[in-house]
């Protein structure tokens, strides 16, 4: 499957998943509880990256914009409108990056919804490490979790390469006005935040390596049967 097909398929899947959650008040509450708990876990695991001047903006982009508890419905709607234009206009490398990001988004949404269904009893608003660990092992497959982590790192590496092209920054600035007029402001703001965050690092290999090693250690611990204290992995 080429990048254009992957992008179109992933954008359709994530829109359908979020629409199904939005139409069900209980599912909305369960999914939000899972996403909020995961956001706090990620912030705890990577608190040093968030606090570092060099890496803080990129860490916030990863933990809030790429994988967070925000309402992304407007961004999803904007993306659906511009997919055909992206396919026509973007170079292959940029198209691959967006396809990877949206594929990760769709996979994460599907896994999160599965977790929410496992955790909804007796009270989804009181998730802890033990309950989450047990639900994690019952949701999806190890291969899907490994692929989720691979996509996170791949998107980061792609962004790191793309920000080295000076024309891209100027193009994004020039697009600000037309994006607002066209009703694409959230998608444009998302792209600008990602570009600025990774440009500020000046090389993201250390940043991405630290995230990958910690998240892989957590994945290994969970599949080895860990139930408590697994989120406090040794800092890499």
Short mmCIF file of C-alpha atoms in Angstrom, two decimals:
data_model
loop_
_atom_site.label_atom_id
_atom_site.label_comp_id
_atom_site.label_asym_id
_atom_site.label_seq_id
_atom_site.Cartn_x
_atom_site.Cartn_y
_atom_site.Cartn_z
CA UNK A 1 0.00 0.00 0.00
CA UNK A 2 1.46 3.39 -0.96
CA UNK A 3 1.56 6.44 1.34
CA UNK A 4 -1.49 8.08 -0.25
CA UNK A 5 -3.62 4.97 0.28
CA UNK A 6 -2.33 4.57 3.85
CA UNK A 7 -3.19 8.19 4.63
CA UNK A 8 -6.70 7.93 3.19
CA UNK A 9 -7.42 4.62 4.94
CA UNK A 10 -6.06 5.77 8.33
CA UNK A 11 -7.90 9.12 8.16
CA UNK A 12 -11.15 7.30 7.43
CA UNK A 13 -10.59 4.80 10.26
CA UNK A 14 -9.76 7.40 12.92
CA UNK A 15 -12.77 9.52 11.92
CA UNK A 16 -15.08 6.50 12.19
CA UNK A 17 -13.66 5.45 15.56
CA UNK A 18 -14.03 8.91 17.07
CA UNK A 19 -17.51 9.32 15.62
CA UNK A 20 -18.60 6.04 17.24
CA UNK A 21 -17.24 7.21 20.61
CA UNK A 22 -18.81 10.67 20.26
CA UNK A 23 -22.23 9.15 19.70
CA UNK A 24 -22.14 7.18 22.97
CA UNK A 25 -21.96 9.17 26.22
CA UNK A 26 -20.70 6.20 28.25
CA UNK A 27 -18.03 5.32 25.72
CA UNK A 28 -16.97 8.98 25.70
CA UNK A 29 -16.52 8.95 29.47
CA UNK A 30 -14.58 5.67 29.44
CA UNK A 31 -12.30 6.75 26.59
CA UNK A 32 -11.61 10.14 28.18
CA UNK A 33 -10.73 8.49 31.49
CA UNK A 34 -8.25 6.15 29.77
CA UNK A 35 -6.65 8.96 27.75
CA UNK A 36 -6.36 11.22 30.80
CA UNK A 37 -4.76 8.46 32.88
CA UNK A 38 -2.32 7.66 30.08
CA UNK A 39 -1.45 11.34 29.63
CA UNK A 40 -0.56 11.59 33.33
CA UNK A 41 1.46 8.38 33.12
CA UNK A 42 3.43 9.64 30.13
CA UNK A 43 4.08 12.98 31.84
CA UNK A 44 5.36 11.11 34.91
CA UNK A 45 7.56 8.71 32.95
CA UNK A 46 9.06 11.52 30.82
CA UNK A 47 9.00 14.35 33.35
CA UNK A 48 12.71 15.07 32.87
CA UNK A 49 12.25 15.57 29.10
CA UNK A 50 9.33 17.91 29.72
CA UNK A 51 11.49 19.96 32.09
CA UNK A 52 14.53 20.25 29.83
CA UNK A 53 14.77 23.54 27.86
CA UNK A 54 16.06 21.74 24.77
CA UNK A 55 13.49 18.94 24.71
CA UNK A 56 10.47 20.40 26.52
CA UNK A 57 8.57 21.66 23.46
CA UNK A 58 9.08 18.42 21.53
CA UNK A 59 8.04 16.35 24.57
CA UNK A 60 4.86 18.41 24.95
CA UNK A 61 4.11 17.99 21.23
CA UNK A 62 4.54 14.22 21.52
CA UNK A 63 2.55 13.85 24.71
CA UNK A 64 -0.22 16.36 23.97
CA UNK A 65 -0.59 16.77 20.20
CA UNK A 66 0.37 13.32 18.93
CA UNK A 67 -0.90 11.30 21.87
CA UNK A 68 -3.02 13.11 24.39
CA UNK A 69 -6.44 13.52 25.94
CA UNK A 70 -7.47 16.48 23.75
CA UNK A 71 -10.60 16.60 21.62
CA UNK A 72 -9.20 16.10 18.11
CA UNK A 73 -12.55 16.01 16.31
CA UNK A 74 -12.06 19.39 14.61
CA UNK A 75 -8.56 18.46 13.47
CA UNK A 76 -9.92 15.14 12.14
CA UNK A 77 -12.65 16.96 10.18
CA UNK A 78 -10.10 19.36 8.70
CA UNK A 79 -7.79 16.50 7.76
CA UNK A 80 -10.58 14.64 5.97
CA UNK A 81 -11.22 17.72 3.83
CA UNK A 82 -7.60 18.20 2.75
CA UNK A 83 -6.43 14.60 2.22
CA UNK A 84 -6.91 14.80 -1.59
CA UNK A 85 -4.93 18.06 -1.71
CA UNK A 86 -2.13 16.61 0.44
CA UNK A 87 -1.86 13.62 -1.86
CA UNK A 88 -1.56 15.90 -4.91
CA UNK A 89 0.84 18.49 -3.53
CA UNK A 90 3.12 17.00 -0.89
CA UNK A 91 6.46 15.36 -1.68
CA UNK A 92 6.64 11.67 -0.89
CA UNK A 93 8.67 12.11 2.32
CA UNK A 94 6.19 14.58 3.82
CA UNK A 95 3.24 12.42 2.74
CA UNK A 96 4.85 9.40 4.41
CA UNK A 97 5.26 11.36 7.67
CA UNK A 98 1.61 12.41 7.77
CA UNK A 99 0.48 8.89 6.82
CA UNK A 100 2.56 7.45 9.69
CA UNK A 101 1.14 10.02 12.14
CA UNK A 102 -2.47 9.32 11.18
CA UNK A 103 -1.90 5.55 11.15
CA UNK A 104 -0.50 5.88 14.68
CA UNK A 105 -3.52 8.00 15.61
CA UNK A 106 -5.95 5.36 14.32
CA UNK A 107 -4.10 2.48 16.02
CA UNK A 108 -3.91 4.37 19.32
CA UNK A 109 -7.61 5.25 19.15
CA UNK A 110 -8.53 1.61 18.53
CA UNK A 111 -6.33 0.35 21.38
CA UNK A 112 -7.57 3.06 23.75
CA UNK A 113 -11.19 2.16 23.01
CA UNK A 114 -10.36 -1.47 23.73
CA UNK A 115 -8.78 -0.48 27.05
CA UNK A 116 -11.80 1.63 27.92
CA UNK A 117 -14.11 -1.35 27.37
CA UNK A 118 -11.93 -3.52 29.61
CA UNK A 119 -11.71 -0.88 32.35
CA UNK A 120 -15.29 0.37 32.38
CA UNK A 121 -16.28 -1.79 35.36
CA UNK A 122 -16.70 -0.99 38.14
CA UNK A 123 -15.56 2.62 37.79
CA UNK A 124 -13.55 3.83 34.78
CA UNK A 125 -12.70 7.07 36.54
CA UNK A 126 -10.58 5.23 39.13
CA UNK A 127 -7.92 3.59 36.98
CA UNK A 128 -4.70 2.49 38.70
CA UNK A 129 -1.55 0.70 37.60
CA UNK A 130 -2.82 -2.76 38.49
CA UNK A 131 -6.14 -2.42 36.64
CA UNK A 132 -4.46 -0.78 33.66
CA UNK A 133 -1.76 -3.47 33.42
CA UNK A 134 -4.33 -6.27 33.43
CA UNK A 135 -6.47 -4.50 30.80
CA UNK A 136 -3.41 -3.74 28.65
CA UNK A 137 -2.59 -7.44 28.31
CA UNK A 138 -6.19 -8.24 27.35
CA UNK A 139 -6.42 -5.49 24.72
CA UNK A 140 -4.95 -5.78 21.24
CA UNK A 141 -1.79 -7.78 20.65
CA UNK A 142 1.86 -7.39 21.49
CA UNK A 143 2.60 -6.85 17.81
CA UNK A 144 0.13 -3.95 17.69
CA UNK A 145 1.75 -2.37 20.75
CA UNK A 146 5.19 -2.76 19.23
CA UNK A 147 3.96 -1.24 15.97
CA UNK A 148 2.47 1.69 17.90
CA UNK A 149 5.89 2.42 19.43
CA UNK A 150 7.61 1.97 16.06
CA UNK A 151 5.26 4.52 14.49
CA UNK A 152 5.90 7.04 17.28
CA UNK A 153 9.65 6.84 16.72
CA UNK A 154 9.29 6.85 12.92
CA UNK A 155 7.16 10.01 13.02
CA UNK A 156 9.72 11.68 15.25
CA UNK A 157 12.61 10.79 12.97
CA UNK A 158 10.68 11.98 9.93
CA UNK A 159 9.89 15.32 11.60
CA UNK A 160 13.54 15.67 12.52
CA UNK A 161 14.51 15.29 8.86
CA UNK A 162 11.76 17.56 7.53
CA UNK A 163 12.62 20.53 9.77
CA UNK A 164 16.04 20.73 8.13
CA UNK A 165 14.42 21.99 4.92
CA UNK A 166 14.31 25.80 5.23
CA UNK A 167 11.57 26.20 2.64
CA UNK A 168 9.12 24.21 4.77
CA UNK A 169 9.17 26.72 7.61
CA UNK A 170 8.54 29.63 5.26
CA UNK A 171 5.75 27.71 3.54
CA UNK A 172 4.00 27.01 6.84
CA UNK A 173 4.14 30.70 7.80
CA UNK A 174 2.77 31.73 4.43
CA UNK A 175 -0.11 29.26 4.82
CA UNK A 176 -1.37 30.74 8.11
CA UNK A 177 -3.82 33.24 6.58
CA UNK A 178 -5.19 30.96 3.85
CA UNK A 179 -5.59 28.14 6.40
CA UNK A 180 -7.78 30.32 8.64
CA UNK A 181 -9.89 31.46 5.70
CA UNK A 182 -10.33 27.87 4.54
CA UNK A 183 -11.32 26.67 8.04
CA UNK A 184 -8.13 24.65 8.50
CA UNK A 185 -6.65 26.55 11.44
CA UNK A 186 -6.38 23.61 13.84
CA UNK A 187 -4.57 21.43 11.32
CA UNK A 188 -2.23 24.31 10.45
CA UNK A 189 -1.51 25.05 14.12
CA UNK A 190 -0.77 21.35 14.69
CA UNK A 191 1.76 21.31 11.84
CA UNK A 192 3.41 24.54 13.02
CA UNK A 193 3.75 23.27 16.61
CA UNK A 194 5.41 20.08 15.39
CA UNK A 195 7.77 21.96 13.08
CA UNK A 196 8.81 24.51 15.70
CA UNK A 197 9.23 21.92 18.46
CA UNK A 198 11.56 19.72 16.44
CA UNK A 199 13.46 22.58 14.87
CA UNK A 200 14.31 23.83 18.38
CA UNK A 201 15.99 20.52 19.32
CA UNK A 202 18.71 20.71 16.68
CA UNK A 203 18.81 16.93 16.26
CA UNK A 204 16.31 14.58 17.87
CA UNK A 205 18.16 11.26 18.04
CA UNK A 206 18.90 11.47 21.79
CA UNK A 207 15.34 12.62 22.56
CA UNK A 208 13.73 9.84 20.54
CA UNK A 209 16.14 7.24 21.89
CA UNK A 210 15.20 8.07 25.46
CA UNK A 211 11.47 7.87 24.72
CA UNK A 212 11.83 4.60 22.83
CA UNK A 213 13.97 2.86 25.47
CA UNK A 214 11.60 3.82 28.31
CA UNK A 215 8.42 2.88 26.48
CA UNK A 216 9.94 -0.40 25.32
CA UNK A 217 11.00 -1.21 28.90
CA UNK A 218 7.42 -0.58 30.04
CA UNK A 219 6.01 -2.73 27.22
CA UNK A 220 8.39 -5.58 28.17
CA UNK A 221 7.50 -5.26 31.86
CA UNK A 222 3.77 -5.34 31.18
CA UNK A 223 3.99 -8.40 28.95
CA UNK A 224 6.21 -10.07 31.55
CA UNK A 225 3.32 -9.75 34.00
CA UNK A 226 4.11 -6.55 35.94
CA UNK A 227 1.10 -5.13 37.76
CA UNK A 228 2.43 -2.40 40.07
CA UNK A 229 5.23 0.20 39.87
CA UNK A 230 5.81 -0.53 36.19
CA UNK A 231 5.48 3.11 35.06
CA UNK A 232 8.55 4.20 37.00
CA UNK A 233 11.15 2.71 34.69
CA UNK A 234 14.84 3.68 35.14
CA UNK A 235 15.58 6.91 33.26
CA UNK A 236 17.44 6.34 30.00
#
